[in-house]
Each structure stands twice: as structure tokens, then as C-alpha cells.
Amino acid sequence: MGMNSASFPPNQLDGNAISNALTTVSLRCVECSALYPGIGKQPRYRCDCGGILDVEAMLPNPTQPLDALQEGYEALTAPESDFTPLAGANWRRLFDERAMLPPTWPIRVDTHVPDISGVWRYRELILPVPERFIVSRPEGNTGLYPVGREDCDNRRAGHRQIGHYAALDRFFLKHEGENPTGSFKDRGMTVGVTMAHLLGARAVACASTGNTSASLASYAAQLGLPCIVFLPAAHVAGGKLAQSLAYGATTIQIIGDFDDAMRLVEHVCNELDIYLLNSLNPFRIEGQKAIGFELLQQLDWQAPDWLVLPAGNLGNTSAIGKAFRQAYQLGLIGHMPRIAAIQATGANPFYRSFVSGFRQREQVQADTIATAIKIGNPVSYSRARRVIEEGNGVVEEVTDEEILAAKTVIDRSGIGCEPASAATLAGARKLVQHGIIKRDEIVVGILTGNLLKDSQAGIPQQKQTAAIEASIEGVRRALGNET
Ligand code: F0G
């Protein structure tokens, strides 16, 4: 691929359009507040001080048709004390109009594809890029399942089991496993690969335990861009590995765990001028904010009391926290939901920091059955810490046994998820038991990935019969007293 040569001539043909579009975007260091341009000569993933970066954006063109929204948008950059919910109704109207289109590919080429995506529908709050650069499957538009004890009628008796398990009356699960490649990663990746397109990157790369790589491989293949994925050998689910290979990614297995792969890929990308698309890349976080916007829209802009989610690399904790803050600042919602980030006991560095009042940043050698959150040194620690501290959030831990028990409940309800996602239910149940979440509060939980990842973990094998002879007698014997 010849990747040693400088590989980032910003897309030559559109140089002006790009710089115009992105002059309104800056990168701010989460640690020392240093400010950098959104696009520099080289992509930048860290501040000179080593801190991670956060995207700050202004509405690019305050003329029509968004004039009425500009006032509200300016609230995003106003100091905390100056917030007034100015233009919430205008924003709600805009997003609700866009959500009227069915979320499928249009047959007519002039239909507005960004409106159909559950990410680009909120594009003013995601990334101001010219639409012709957008690389979209489209993604998002995932289900929000009412599973609370009060929310389920008889046609949802199975789903109600989840509400009973958590002891919650009004409980919703948003299933990000319904994204095109089977996880929430597609929301960040549509933005990340759009940036790669805009920048004229010649190759993209990531470290992954499976979902990130499958997602990047798919979006890179759509754009026709070489993709390299670094996977911790022997720690990646077979189906996920198959996805990356099938989409044509160069797949490099390394000796070590996800944290080792993450360190390596950052080094490789800086050395070889490959565009890095882990959530260290702040534009990925901007895409993942859409999980927050979309669930608020699905609740008709009535903010829940709590948002519960699994926490590994802390990308979603950062992204959804940021989305809620922006939605509140814009007047889209009337109050900020509290966030509960749930870690596995064997991979709990964020929990350890939280219980010590964030006095220091902890690291662990991660070990949990939930491979997606088996992360000992989370990249987005500082972003997520800010979210938890500013929003009165909590961090909880759950054991592998608790994760598997919760997964069985979600699976048997007919919804199903991979193990890390089940930490959401295990965590919600524990927080209710501890009296932190009240039984009558409105709670949204995020399921981050599809059941087919780590599909061996926690699946009841006894329901499978041995092969039987193909006869009615054979079937009777096999079913025994089940009928
Ligand atoms: N849930 C799923 C299904 C994941 O795949 C991941 C991360 C997480 C949760 C944790 O995300 O950053 O929001 O805490 N998966 C990475 C990967 C490691 O390579 O696919 P976070």
C-alpha cells in the first residue's frame, strides 16, 4: 500500500469546500484546554500534553434555512450559567420533520439520504460537512423497547420479564445491536469514515475486540478504502473476525490484549500516516452522540431520569453525556438525565477511580467474559470522568455471574444481546436494589451489541437435542414433556 509516504493531501478537488466547512470545528484538549484546528496538516488525536481531544463546533453557515436555530446553537458555546432554552422547539421541529421518512434506502436518488440516517438526521449537532462527503449505510434508527412492568401489555409478556428483573416500572432498552454491522460502532464510524473521505486518507485502521473492526471494515469497503484491523489474538469472537475478513480488511492478530492492540495502533497510525478510527479519534464520539439524540426523540423529547450503559473504553459514556448536555443547552429537553456507567468487576478501572472520588486514574489487567468491555486502560477516561462529575452520574460494577444472569433474561425475552450489553440490566437491577435508582423513575438502558457476538457465552445448551431420527416417534421422544 506504500503507506510510508505522506498520505493526507486533504481531498484536492474540494480543498476550499472542506476548509470552509470545517473552519467552524476545533479540537479542545480535555486535560489542559489547548485549542487546535479541526483539520491540520496531519490528523491530530492528542494534545501536545498527551491529553485526548474533544470536538467543538459552531454552526457553519448561520444564514437560511437555519437562521432561527442559530440563537439556540450559540447556547452550546455559552458559559454554563448563561444557558437559556432558546430554540428548542425549532430544533425539535427540524429533527421531527426529518424523521418522517422511512429509514430505508430511497429508490429515488434525489431523496435526502442524510435525513434517513439516525446519525446525520442530527447533522448540525454532529459535524458540519458538505453532504457529498457523507459515507452512510444508513445507520441508527434502532429500536427502543418498552420493557418496564407498566409498559408491557400481554403481547409483550416476555419483555415484561426484564422490567420484573430490574424491578422497574418504566424501563426502555435501546438496541444498538440493530445497527447495520450489529453494534453501536456504526454511528461513530459513519462520521469517522466521512472524515477519512474528507481528508483524503488512503487507509484507515483500528484496534478491536470485534465490533469496531467489523464496523470500520464495512464503511471502509463502502468507500473503497484499504482497512487494517489489529485484534488481540484468541480474544475475538469468530463471527466478528469473519465479518472483518469478509468486508476485505487486512486483519493482523497481535499477541496481547485490547489495551496492547490500542497502544500499537496509535503508534502505527502516527508512523505510517494511516487514519486512526478508534474512539481516541474525537470525531467518532460526535457520531455516537446520536444514540442520545435519537432516544430523546423516540421519547418525544421527554428526558428520562436515568441512562444506564456498559462502560469499557468509555466512548459512549462520553458521547451520550455530551449529547444530553447539548440537548439541554439547546432546549431540546427540560432536564439532564443522570448517567450510570456499568463495568465488569474484572475490568473496572473507571469504577475504582469513581469510588475513590476520582482522586487518581486507575488501570487494571482486564479479565471478564464480556469481551467488548474487557479493557483495563480506557481511552476516554477524562471525557467520561467529566460527564459523571458534571452530571451527577454514578459508576457501578457487576460480576460475570450477574452479567450472564441478566443476559439470560434479555435473551429469553426475545430481544437478545451480547454479554457486555447485559451489564446494563445487571447494573440497573443493582442500582435499584441499592436505592440509587427509584422504582418509578424512567430509565433507558443501552444494549450495545447483537446477540451473535460471543454467541457461546451464556447460551443454554440443554435446549439443543442430540440429532434424532426423522420420524414423529423420534420427535415425541425428543420433546418429552415439553408439549
Ligand atoms: N459494548 C460493545 C458491544 C462494544 O463492542 C464495546 C466496545 C463496548 C460496549 C464498550 O464501549 O467505549 O462505550 O465503553 N468494543 C470495542 C471493540 C472494544 O473493539 O469493538 P465504550
XYZ file of C-alpha atoms and ligand atoms in Angstrom:
504
model
C 0.000 0.000 0.000
C 3.018 2.294 0.195
C 1.847 3.888 3.372
C 5.136 5.415 4.378
C 4.658 8.320 2.030
C 2.685 11.310 3.296
C -0.846 10.137 2.739
C -3.018 13.067 3.780
C -3.363 15.545 0.963
C -6.765 16.937 2.016
C -9.095 15.992 -0.774
C -7.572 18.112 -3.570
C -10.672 18.690 -5.647
C -12.648 20.046 -2.771
C -9.978 21.788 -0.754
C -11.918 25.036 -0.421
C -15.198 23.428 0.427
C -13.502 21.421 3.127
C -11.703 24.286 4.746
C -14.860 26.410 4.628
C -16.901 23.644 6.167
C -14.524 22.874 8.921
C -13.175 26.264 9.941
C -16.009 26.158 12.441
C -14.666 22.976 14.028
C -11.885 22.970 16.627
C -10.329 20.351 18.853
C -10.018 21.165 22.561
C -7.751 19.236 24.933
C -9.794 17.662 27.712
C -6.822 17.962 30.109
C -5.292 21.412 29.521
C -7.905 23.137 27.286
C -5.394 23.862 24.476
C -7.190 24.532 21.179
C -6.291 23.114 17.756
C -7.888 23.473 14.318
C -10.327 20.729 13.316
C -8.173 19.929 10.296
C -4.426 20.434 10.411
C -1.600 19.227 8.187
C -1.729 15.872 9.966
C -4.692 14.362 11.759
C -4.372 15.012 15.460
C -5.633 12.555 18.066
C -3.929 14.017 21.136
C -2.854 17.351 22.537
C 0.875 18.103 22.827
C 0.400 17.443 26.555
C -0.794 13.903 25.759
C -4.436 14.619 26.661
C -7.328 13.446 24.500
C -9.352 15.881 22.410
C -12.957 16.938 22.187
C -14.678 18.415 19.123
C -16.052 21.937 19.472
C -18.218 23.097 16.593
C -20.104 26.207 15.591
C -22.902 26.241 13.068
C -21.017 26.729 9.769
C -23.397 28.971 7.901
C -25.832 30.929 10.007
C -27.920 32.009 7.016
C -31.006 30.173 5.796
C -32.674 27.884 6.477
C -31.376 27.561 9.990
C -31.392 31.205 10.982
C -33.955 30.590 13.660
C -31.788 27.920 15.167
C -28.618 29.940 15.360
C -29.568 31.589 18.604
C -30.088 28.240 20.206
C -26.895 26.898 18.730
C -24.883 29.700 20.248
C -26.036 28.412 23.598
C -23.725 25.459 23.025
C -20.700 27.652 23.403
C -22.078 29.896 26.123
C -20.777 29.588 29.672
C -22.803 27.203 31.823
C -24.534 29.947 33.801
C -25.864 31.678 30.670
C -27.952 28.776 29.379
C -31.455 29.575 28.367
C -33.511 27.057 26.448
C -33.905 29.357 23.468
C -34.738 27.500 20.366
C -35.675 24.002 21.467
C -38.981 23.995 19.611
C -37.282 24.891 16.329
C -34.743 22.123 16.699
C -37.410 19.603 17.634
C -39.467 20.556 14.591
C -36.468 20.223 12.284
C -35.497 16.777 13.573
C -39.100 15.546 13.698
C -39.675 16.571 10.061
C -36.577 14.705 9.005
C -37.672 11.604 10.930
C -40.853 11.334 8.847
C -39.031 9.499 6.032
C -38.918 5.717 6.303
C -35.453 4.607 7.451
C -34.542 2.648 4.331
C -32.537 3.455 1.258
C -34.521 5.627 -1.115
C -35.285 4.400 -4.610
C -35.214 7.943 -5.903
C -31.676 9.250 -5.896
C -32.756 12.780 -5.032
C -34.206 11.742 -1.664
C -32.191 13.235 1.098
C -30.113 10.336 2.417
C -28.722 12.164 5.478
C -32.263 12.598 6.817
C -32.741 8.841 6.739
C -29.648 8.126 8.824
C -30.153 8.081 12.590
C -26.867 9.967 12.833
C -26.952 12.556 10.051
C -30.557 13.462 10.825
C -28.943 15.496 13.630
C -26.091 16.692 11.429
C -25.920 20.275 12.694
C -25.082 18.795 16.103
C -22.754 16.102 14.735
C -20.400 17.548 12.103
C -20.795 20.348 9.571
C -19.515 18.575 6.439
C -20.678 19.020 2.854
C -23.229 16.282 2.288
C -21.456 14.801 -0.722
C -18.726 13.504 1.597
C -21.063 11.605 3.874
C -20.496 7.827 3.913
C -23.635 6.240 5.352
C -25.231 2.758 5.264
C -27.591 4.407 6.635
C -27.226 3.620 10.349
C -29.145 4.214 13.567
C -32.961 4.091 13.760
C -32.609 1.347 16.337
C -35.498 0.048 18.424
C -36.407 1.458 21.835
C -38.215 -1.391 23.579
C -40.568 -0.624 26.450
C -39.747 -3.386 28.968
C -40.906 -1.832 32.252
C -43.543 -3.516 34.418
C -46.059 -0.820 33.472
C -45.114 -0.590 29.811
C -45.881 -4.092 28.554
C -49.255 -5.392 27.528
C -49.918 -9.111 27.019
C -48.282 -9.131 23.615
C -45.079 -8.207 25.414
C -45.258 -10.597 28.329
C -41.742 -11.789 27.507
C -40.350 -8.264 27.531
C -42.038 -7.562 30.859
C -39.744 -10.155 32.458
C -36.940 -7.625 32.045
C -38.891 -4.980 33.967
C -39.572 -7.515 36.710
C -35.918 -8.489 36.873
C -34.809 -4.883 37.272
C -37.855 -4.054 39.440
C -38.563 -1.025 37.271
C -41.971 0.196 36.167
C -40.907 2.419 33.311
C -37.865 0.946 31.621
C -36.769 1.115 27.972
C -33.983 -0.747 26.214
C -32.423 0.823 23.150
C -30.919 -1.902 20.998
C -27.828 -0.611 19.241
C -27.180 -4.172 18.069
C -29.750 -3.362 15.365
C -27.240 -1.183 13.510
C -26.043 -2.415 10.083
C -22.972 -4.311 11.309
C -24.507 -5.322 14.645
C -23.308 -2.699 17.106
C -23.386 0.993 18.032
C -19.971 1.393 16.397
C -21.653 2.216 13.078
C -22.785 5.553 14.498
C -19.240 6.660 15.174
C -17.875 5.035 12.074
C -20.137 6.834 9.594
C -18.661 10.082 10.927
C -15.111 8.731 11.187
C -15.069 7.365 7.653
C -16.712 10.549 6.362
C -13.752 12.416 7.910
C -11.344 9.966 6.253
C -13.072 10.747 2.943
C -12.873 14.486 3.521
C -9.214 14.332 4.496
C -8.257 12.175 1.540
C -6.911 9.413 3.800
C -5.524 6.473 1.878
C -6.068 3.897 4.593
C -7.821 3.533 7.929
C -7.074 1.359 10.959
C -8.326 0.409 14.400
C -7.711 -1.927 17.314
C -10.699 -4.018 18.273
C -12.217 -6.911 20.132
C -14.566 -7.388 17.181
C -17.291 -4.781 16.828
C -15.143 -1.763 15.953
C -13.248 -3.748 13.337
C -16.402 -5.144 11.721
C -17.883 -1.661 11.531
C -14.762 0.047 10.187
C -14.197 -2.734 7.657
C -17.727 -2.289 6.339
C -17.616 1.510 5.993
C -14.095 1.429 4.523
C -15.229 -1.156 1.972
C -18.185 1.058 1.042
C -15.800 3.938 0.366
C -13.237 1.657 -1.321
C -10.526 2.459 1.230
C -7.892 -0.013 2.499
C -8.579 -1.003 6.101
C -6.252 -2.613 8.642
C -7.562 -4.023 11.884
C -5.486 -5.087 14.906
C -7.069 -7.783 17.011
C -5.887 -9.372 20.251
C -5.218 -12.972 19.157
C -7.570 -15.542 20.682
C -9.808 -12.852 22.212
C -12.052 -12.080 19.254
C -15.389 -13.736 18.599
C -15.359 -15.867 15.465
C -18.334 -14.190 13.814
C -16.811 -10.747 14.264
C -13.490 -11.857 12.814
C -15.410 -13.351 9.892
C -17.159 -10.001 9.312
C -13.881 -8.049 9.070
C -12.365 -10.634 6.754
C -15.458 -10.785 4.591
C -15.544 -6.995 4.197
C -11.940 -7.248 2.989
C -9.964 -5.753 5.881
C -6.333 -6.687 6.381
C -6.537 -8.426 9.723
C -3.492 -8.503 11.999
C -3.731 -10.545 15.190
C -1.311 -9.497 17.895
C -0.045 -11.271 20.960
C -1.603 -9.370 23.833
C -4.935 -7.902 24.877
C -7.049 -4.989 23.614
C -5.010 -2.434 25.564
C -1.815 -3.679 23.839
C -3.539 -3.543 20.434
C -4.729 0.014 21.167
C -1.223 1.207 22.069
C 0.155 -0.393 18.928
C -2.412 1.007 16.514
C -1.900 4.575 17.762
C 1.824 4.217 17.172
C 1.323 2.594 13.754
C -1.114 5.274 12.577
C 1.198 8.114 13.596
C 4.223 6.440 11.984
C 2.582 5.292 8.757
C 0.097 8.111 8.138
C -2.920 5.876 8.421
C -6.156 7.426 9.706
C -6.945 6.099 13.183
C -10.567 5.225 13.839
C -10.767 4.088 17.418
C -12.743 6.353 19.726
C -9.476 8.128 20.526
C -10.455 9.905 17.311
C -12.789 12.623 18.627
C -14.982 12.610 15.517
C -16.158 9.083 16.366
C -17.515 10.397 19.638
C -19.520 13.022 17.725
C -21.283 10.253 15.789
C -22.039 8.244 18.905
C -23.792 11.283 20.379
C -26.646 10.366 18.026
C -27.577 7.455 20.330
C -28.554 10.132 22.844
C -30.368 12.404 20.385
C -32.280 9.515 18.866
C -33.503 8.059 22.133
C -34.657 11.501 23.273
C -36.556 11.906 20.025
C -38.117 8.443 20.431
C -39.318 9.546 23.881
C -40.860 12.613 22.238
C -38.156 14.785 23.809
C -39.149 13.845 27.364
C -35.810 13.207 29.055
C -35.624 10.023 31.146
C -34.356 10.167 34.735
C -31.533 7.722 34.091
C -29.442 6.358 31.246
C -27.675 3.074 32.033
C -24.966 1.662 29.768
C -21.975 -0.708 29.690
C -18.616 1.006 30.109
C -15.335 -0.261 28.666
C -13.334 2.241 26.652
C -15.834 4.888 27.871
C -16.660 6.204 24.402
C -20.431 6.012 24.846
C -20.368 7.397 28.370
C -18.552 10.424 26.926
C -20.671 10.701 23.794
C -24.125 10.263 25.309
C -23.209 12.555 28.209
C -22.162 15.217 25.718
C -25.351 14.718 23.684
C -27.530 15.178 26.772
C -25.660 18.324 27.765
C -26.053 19.790 24.264
C -29.721 18.766 24.076
C -30.311 20.522 27.376
C -28.375 23.614 26.353
C -30.396 23.846 23.144
C -33.701 23.488 24.955
C -34.466 20.177 23.269
C -35.098 18.679 26.723
C -36.032 20.167 30.058
C -33.552 18.379 32.305
C -30.386 16.284 32.073
C -30.755 12.533 32.632
C -28.275 11.061 35.110
C -25.860 8.508 33.667
C -24.971 5.172 35.273
C -21.891 3.565 33.681
C -21.600 -0.161 34.409
C -18.292 -2.037 34.385
C -17.448 -5.717 34.799
C -15.769 -6.457 38.147
C -12.754 -7.909 36.345
C -12.368 -4.818 34.132
C -13.283 -1.997 36.484
C -10.681 0.805 36.344
C -13.333 3.514 35.986
C -15.345 2.124 38.895
C -12.229 2.098 41.076
C -11.488 5.710 40.216
C -15.105 6.667 40.885
C -15.233 5.119 44.362
C -12.052 6.956 45.292
C -13.665 10.250 44.261
C -11.616 10.278 41.025
C -8.528 11.007 43.100
C -6.488 9.000 40.656
C -6.782 7.276 37.328
C -6.728 3.508 37.819
C -5.593 0.785 35.408
C -6.170 -2.963 35.684
C -5.271 -6.153 33.844
C -8.740 -6.777 32.454
C -10.480 -10.117 32.742
C -14.180 -10.669 32.053
C -16.419 -12.879 29.961
C -17.792 -9.682 28.365
C -15.031 -9.267 25.766
C -16.384 -5.944 24.487
C -15.676 -4.251 27.821
C -12.538 -6.218 28.672
C -10.481 -3.039 28.800
C -8.064 -2.125 31.577
C -6.956 1.355 30.487
C -9.913 3.189 28.927
C -9.007 5.756 26.287
C -11.879 8.144 27.020
C -11.286 8.247 30.785
C -11.040 12.047 31.066
C -14.052 12.716 28.861
C -16.166 10.222 30.801
C -14.982 11.467 34.188
C -16.208 14.926 33.244
C -19.603 13.520 32.232
C -20.023 11.640 35.519
C -18.829 14.540 37.658
C -20.779 17.284 35.882
C -23.994 15.293 35.504
C -24.179 13.731 38.980
C -23.682 10.301 37.422
C -22.637 7.038 39.036
C -20.353 4.138 38.144
C -21.269 0.595 39.253
C -19.635 -2.801 38.825
C -21.226 -6.207 38.201
C -19.711 -9.698 38.274
C -19.590 -12.031 35.293
C -22.226 -14.161 37.009
C -24.525 -11.140 37.274
C -23.863 -10.299 33.616
C -24.710 -13.821 32.478
C -27.862 -13.970 34.607
C -29.057 -10.655 33.127
C -28.153 -11.803 29.629
C -30.337 -14.885 30.069
C -33.284 -12.646 30.961
C -32.748 -10.384 27.929
C -32.227 -13.344 25.608
C -35.262 -15.254 26.870
C -37.422 -12.163 26.436
C -36.809 -12.475 22.707
C -34.725 -9.298 22.473
C -31.254 -10.782 22.999
C -27.837 -9.145 23.259
C -24.112 -9.909 23.585
C -22.653 -10.171 27.110
C -21.331 -6.604 27.603
C -24.792 -5.220 26.848
C -26.257 -7.337 29.632
C -24.145 -5.348 32.114
C -26.776 -2.645 31.559
C -29.557 -4.777 33.040
C -27.356 -6.257 35.762
C -26.273 -2.727 36.721
C -29.779 -1.252 36.632
C -31.022 -4.071 38.896
C -28.204 -3.495 41.357
C -28.730 0.274 41.451
C -32.450 -0.243 42.107
C -31.610 -2.690 44.893
C -29.254 -0.102 46.402
C -31.982 2.534 46.215
C -29.957 4.759 43.892
C -32.412 4.348 41.027
C -36.009 4.587 42.274
C -38.507 2.003 41.041
C -40.825 4.595 39.492
C -38.131 6.583 37.719
C -37.912 6.491 33.932
C -34.839 4.539 32.913
C -33.325 3.932 29.477
C -30.734 1.188 29.134
C -28.434 0.750 26.159
C -27.813 -2.660 24.631
C -24.654 -2.020 22.643
C -24.328 -5.158 20.540
C -26.050 -8.025 18.809
C -26.597 -11.445 20.364
C -24.407 -13.042 17.718
C -21.195 -11.647 19.241
C -19.658 -14.075 21.749
C -22.601 -16.290 20.943
C -21.277 -19.172 23.047
C -21.323 -17.173 26.282
C -24.340 -17.774 28.456
C -26.413 -19.638 25.880
C -28.383 -22.540 27.403
C -27.110 -25.660 25.648
C -29.663 -28.030 27.199
C -32.351 -26.815 24.764
C -30.485 -28.499 21.928
C -31.356 -32.122 21.448
C -28.939 -34.688 20.125
C -29.659 -35.499 16.473
C -32.738 -37.669 16.234
C -34.193 -39.956 13.586
C -36.581 -38.053 11.277
C -39.847 -39.585 12.496
C -42.811 -38.499 14.588
C -41.803 -41.002 17.297
C -38.315 -39.519 17.387
C -39.782 -36.035 17.816
C -42.141 -37.213 20.592
C -39.223 -38.700 22.491
C -37.106 -35.562 22.000
C -39.824 -33.199 23.186
C -40.604 -35.389 26.189
C -42.844 -33.394 28.493
C -42.374 -30.066 26.697
C -45.677 -30.335 24.831
N -20.401 -2.711 24.078
C -19.980 -3.294 22.948
C -20.874 -4.279 22.261
C -18.687 -2.995 22.435
O -18.288 -3.569 21.316
C -17.863 -2.099 23.143
C -16.514 -1.828 22.683
C -18.353 -1.532 24.322
C -19.632 -1.847 24.757
C -17.560 -0.566 25.129
O -17.682 0.695 24.583
O -16.159 2.646 24.664
O -18.544 2.915 25.043
O -17.181 1.838 26.755
N -15.941 -2.536 21.834
C -14.587 -2.302 21.341
C -14.378 -3.048 20.042
C -13.536 -2.612 22.341
O -13.231 -3.253 19.676
O -15.330 -3.387 19.366
P -17.366 2.082 25.312
